[in-house]
Structure formats: C-alpha cells, structure tokens
XYZ file of C-alpha atoms in Angstrom:
188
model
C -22.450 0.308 -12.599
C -20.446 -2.715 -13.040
C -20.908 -4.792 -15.918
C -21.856 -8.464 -15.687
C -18.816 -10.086 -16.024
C -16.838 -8.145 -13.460
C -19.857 -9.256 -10.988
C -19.770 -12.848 -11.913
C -16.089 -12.791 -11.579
C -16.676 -11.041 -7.743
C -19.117 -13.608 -6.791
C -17.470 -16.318 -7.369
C -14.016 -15.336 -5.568
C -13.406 -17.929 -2.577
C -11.086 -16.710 0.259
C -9.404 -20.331 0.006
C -7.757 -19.718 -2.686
C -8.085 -15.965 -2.904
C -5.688 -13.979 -0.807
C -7.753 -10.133 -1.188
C -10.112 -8.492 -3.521
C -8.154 -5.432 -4.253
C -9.093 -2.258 -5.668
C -6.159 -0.252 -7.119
C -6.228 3.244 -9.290
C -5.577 6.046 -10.834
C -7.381 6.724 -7.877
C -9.904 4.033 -6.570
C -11.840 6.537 -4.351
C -12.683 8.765 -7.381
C -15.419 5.927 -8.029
C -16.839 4.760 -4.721
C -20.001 3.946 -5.056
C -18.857 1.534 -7.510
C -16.107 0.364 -5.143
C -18.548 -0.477 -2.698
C -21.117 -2.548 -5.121
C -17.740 -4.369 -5.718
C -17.193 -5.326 -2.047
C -20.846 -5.976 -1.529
C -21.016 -8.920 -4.308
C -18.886 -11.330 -2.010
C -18.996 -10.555 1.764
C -16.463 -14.076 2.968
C -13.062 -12.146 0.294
C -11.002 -10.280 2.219
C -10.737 -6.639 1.007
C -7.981 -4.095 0.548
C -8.068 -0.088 -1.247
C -5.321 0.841 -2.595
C -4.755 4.746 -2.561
C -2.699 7.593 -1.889
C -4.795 8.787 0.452
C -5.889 12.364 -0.710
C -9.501 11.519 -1.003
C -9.713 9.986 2.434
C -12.859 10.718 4.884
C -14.284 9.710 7.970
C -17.098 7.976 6.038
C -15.251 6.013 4.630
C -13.107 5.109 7.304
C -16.023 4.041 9.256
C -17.259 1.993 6.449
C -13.831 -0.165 6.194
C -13.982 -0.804 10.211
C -17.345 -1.706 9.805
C -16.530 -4.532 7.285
C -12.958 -4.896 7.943
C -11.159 -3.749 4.914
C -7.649 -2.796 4.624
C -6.634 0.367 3.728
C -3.199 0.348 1.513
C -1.496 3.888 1.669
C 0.516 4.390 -1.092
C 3.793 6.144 0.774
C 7.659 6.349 0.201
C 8.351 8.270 3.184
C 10.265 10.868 3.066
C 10.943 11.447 -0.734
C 6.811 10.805 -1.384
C 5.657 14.526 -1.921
C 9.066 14.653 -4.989
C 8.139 11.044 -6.071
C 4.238 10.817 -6.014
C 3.237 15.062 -5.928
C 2.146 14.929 -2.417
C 2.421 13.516 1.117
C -0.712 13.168 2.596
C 1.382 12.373 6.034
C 1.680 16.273 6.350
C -1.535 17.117 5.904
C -3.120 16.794 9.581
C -6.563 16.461 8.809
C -5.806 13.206 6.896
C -3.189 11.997 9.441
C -6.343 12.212 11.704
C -8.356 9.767 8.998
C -5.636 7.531 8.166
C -5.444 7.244 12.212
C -9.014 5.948 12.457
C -8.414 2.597 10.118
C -8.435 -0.578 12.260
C -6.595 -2.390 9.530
C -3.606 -0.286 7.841
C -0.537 -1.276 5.329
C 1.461 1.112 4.213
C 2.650 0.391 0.818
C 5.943 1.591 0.291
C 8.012 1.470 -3.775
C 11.445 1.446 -2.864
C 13.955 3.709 -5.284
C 17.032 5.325 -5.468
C 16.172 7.889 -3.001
C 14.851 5.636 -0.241
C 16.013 2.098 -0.002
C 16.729 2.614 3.745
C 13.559 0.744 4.879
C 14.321 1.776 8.436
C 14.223 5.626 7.664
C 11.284 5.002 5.444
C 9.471 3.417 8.282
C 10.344 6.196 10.917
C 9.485 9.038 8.818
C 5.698 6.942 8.559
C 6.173 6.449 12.121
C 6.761 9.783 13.080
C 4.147 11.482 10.800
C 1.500 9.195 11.184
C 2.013 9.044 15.169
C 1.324 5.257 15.709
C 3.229 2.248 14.132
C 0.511 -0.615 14.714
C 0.189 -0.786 11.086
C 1.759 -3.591 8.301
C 4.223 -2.299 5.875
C 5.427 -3.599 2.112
C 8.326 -2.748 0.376
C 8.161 -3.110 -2.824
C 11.993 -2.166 -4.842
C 11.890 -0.743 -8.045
C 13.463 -2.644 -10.606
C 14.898 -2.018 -14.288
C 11.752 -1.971 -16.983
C 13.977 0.337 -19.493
C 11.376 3.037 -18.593
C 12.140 3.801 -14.913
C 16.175 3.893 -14.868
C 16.268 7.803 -13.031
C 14.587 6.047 -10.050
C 17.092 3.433 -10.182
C 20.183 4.223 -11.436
C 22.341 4.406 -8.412
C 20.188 2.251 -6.423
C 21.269 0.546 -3.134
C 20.714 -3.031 -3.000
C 23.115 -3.124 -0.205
C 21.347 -1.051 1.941
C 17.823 -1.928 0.896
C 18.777 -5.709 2.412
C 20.435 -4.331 5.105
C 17.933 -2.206 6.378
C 14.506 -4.598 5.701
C 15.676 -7.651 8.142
C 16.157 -4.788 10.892
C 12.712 -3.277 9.530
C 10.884 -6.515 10.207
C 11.660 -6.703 13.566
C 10.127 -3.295 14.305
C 6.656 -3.694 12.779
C 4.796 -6.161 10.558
C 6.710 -5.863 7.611
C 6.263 -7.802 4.665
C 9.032 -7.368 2.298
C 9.671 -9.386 -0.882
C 5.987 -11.608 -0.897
C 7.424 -13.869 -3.340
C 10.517 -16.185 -3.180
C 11.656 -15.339 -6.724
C 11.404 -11.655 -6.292
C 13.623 -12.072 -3.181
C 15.869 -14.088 -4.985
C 16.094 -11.314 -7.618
C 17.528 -8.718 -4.786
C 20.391 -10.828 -3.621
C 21.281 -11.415 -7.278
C 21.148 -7.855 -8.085
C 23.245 -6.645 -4.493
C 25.763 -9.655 -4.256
C-alpha cells in the first residue's frame, strides 16, 4: 500500500508541467499491484514502466494499451545479456509481449561495447521484428565507479552514429542541452 505522502504527491502531478509519472526498479513489475494504485491516483499524467522486461505478460500489456502507458525496455542491444544478465529480445515468448505494446521506447545505456547507435538499433530491430517504437540513448559517463564500461569509449562514433540513428526511427538522444554539450566536449 502506498503511504500518504507518495499519494498526495501523485494526485497532485499536472501534465503541464509534468512530462511522465515514471516507475523505475530494481524491478518495477515485482510490485504491481502497487504500480497500478500509483497510476490510478492521477488519470490526466502521462505514464511510463521502466523494466527489463523479464516479468512481462499479456495482462499487463493489455492493461498499458488500455490506458496508454509506455513501456521503457531497458536494452543495449547486442552486448545486453554480458551487460544486464539477460536479453529478453531472445526469448520469443516475450518478443511476442513486448510486440503487443501500442506505445514502446527502448531505453538504451550506451558503453564501451556499444556506442554504435546504428548497430544497437538493428540488433532491436531485428530481434524485436518491428521498429515503430522510440529509442533513448543514454552514454555512460565517468562517476569513478563505472570506468570498465568506459574506458576506451567512443565518443567519435557514438556522435557519428546517433544523427544517422535519428533519421531511422524516433530517436531521442541527449534530452538535455547540457548533457549534449558534455559529448562534444568529451569527443572533440
């Protein structure tokens, strides 16, 4: 059950000034009936899961077409199943689940081993079998924590492969201004 704050705070969200209600992890979908009391507190917000898909069903695919919320794979393409444990884009049944969501974004972090955004997006392409879908690419950058990820990282190629990227499918790379800013500083 959520507590009253957190249902105050839901309410109260305007989609003026609100871009998405998000629900992120561990694993959002290990807690769905409290997910859905979430969404149910403010029907105008739009709403987005966040997940890496494992615990997907039909149920709740149906659910997010009925009310229109976005599901937000977590996927790296090719180098997922080393970088995240598994890649749900091999397991068919799930491929068939992920299929059924009217509204899809793939969610991609960007490291060492795939900053070719257009290889990334053809390996979702060709695994997921459809490519009406919006994409984020999100690079991973220097905390002091992460540096085998990014060590030896290709800004180069990272910015020469997300223009082309964009042009392919409904890409949104590098939300903010400042964030893109910090890419060109790092690769020039």
């Amino acid at each position: 059950r959520l507590n009253d704050l957190m249902r105050r705070y839901v309410e109260q969200l305007n989609p003026s000034v609100t871009e998405a209600l998000i629900v992120t992890g561990g694993e959002p979908l290990l807690y769905k009936n409290r997910m859905f009391e979430l969404f149910e507190l403010n029907a105008s917000v739009h709403k987005k899961i966040m997940t890496n898909g494992i615990l997907l069903d039909d149920a709740l695919a149906d659910y997010c077409n009925r009310h229109q919320i976005e599901l937000m794979l977590s996927h790296d393409g090719e180098p997922t199943e080393f970088l995240r444990g598994v890649d749900v884009l091999k397991n068919p049944d799930l491929v068939r689940i992920i299929r059924k969501f009217d509204i899809l974004r793939v969610n991609t972090v960007s490291t060492k081993y795939n900053t070719d955004c257009l290889k990334t997006y053809q390996y979702i392409v060709d695994h997921l079998g459809r490519e009406d879908f919006f994409m984020t690419f999100n690079p991973c950058f220097d905390t002091g924590c992460v540096n085998e990820l990014i060590e030896g990282y290709d800004y180069a190629e990272f910015n020469r492969t997300l223009p082309s990227c964009t042009k392919l499918c409904h890409v949104v790379g590098h939300i903010t201004a400042s964030r893109m800013i910090w890419i060109n500083r790092l690769s020039g």
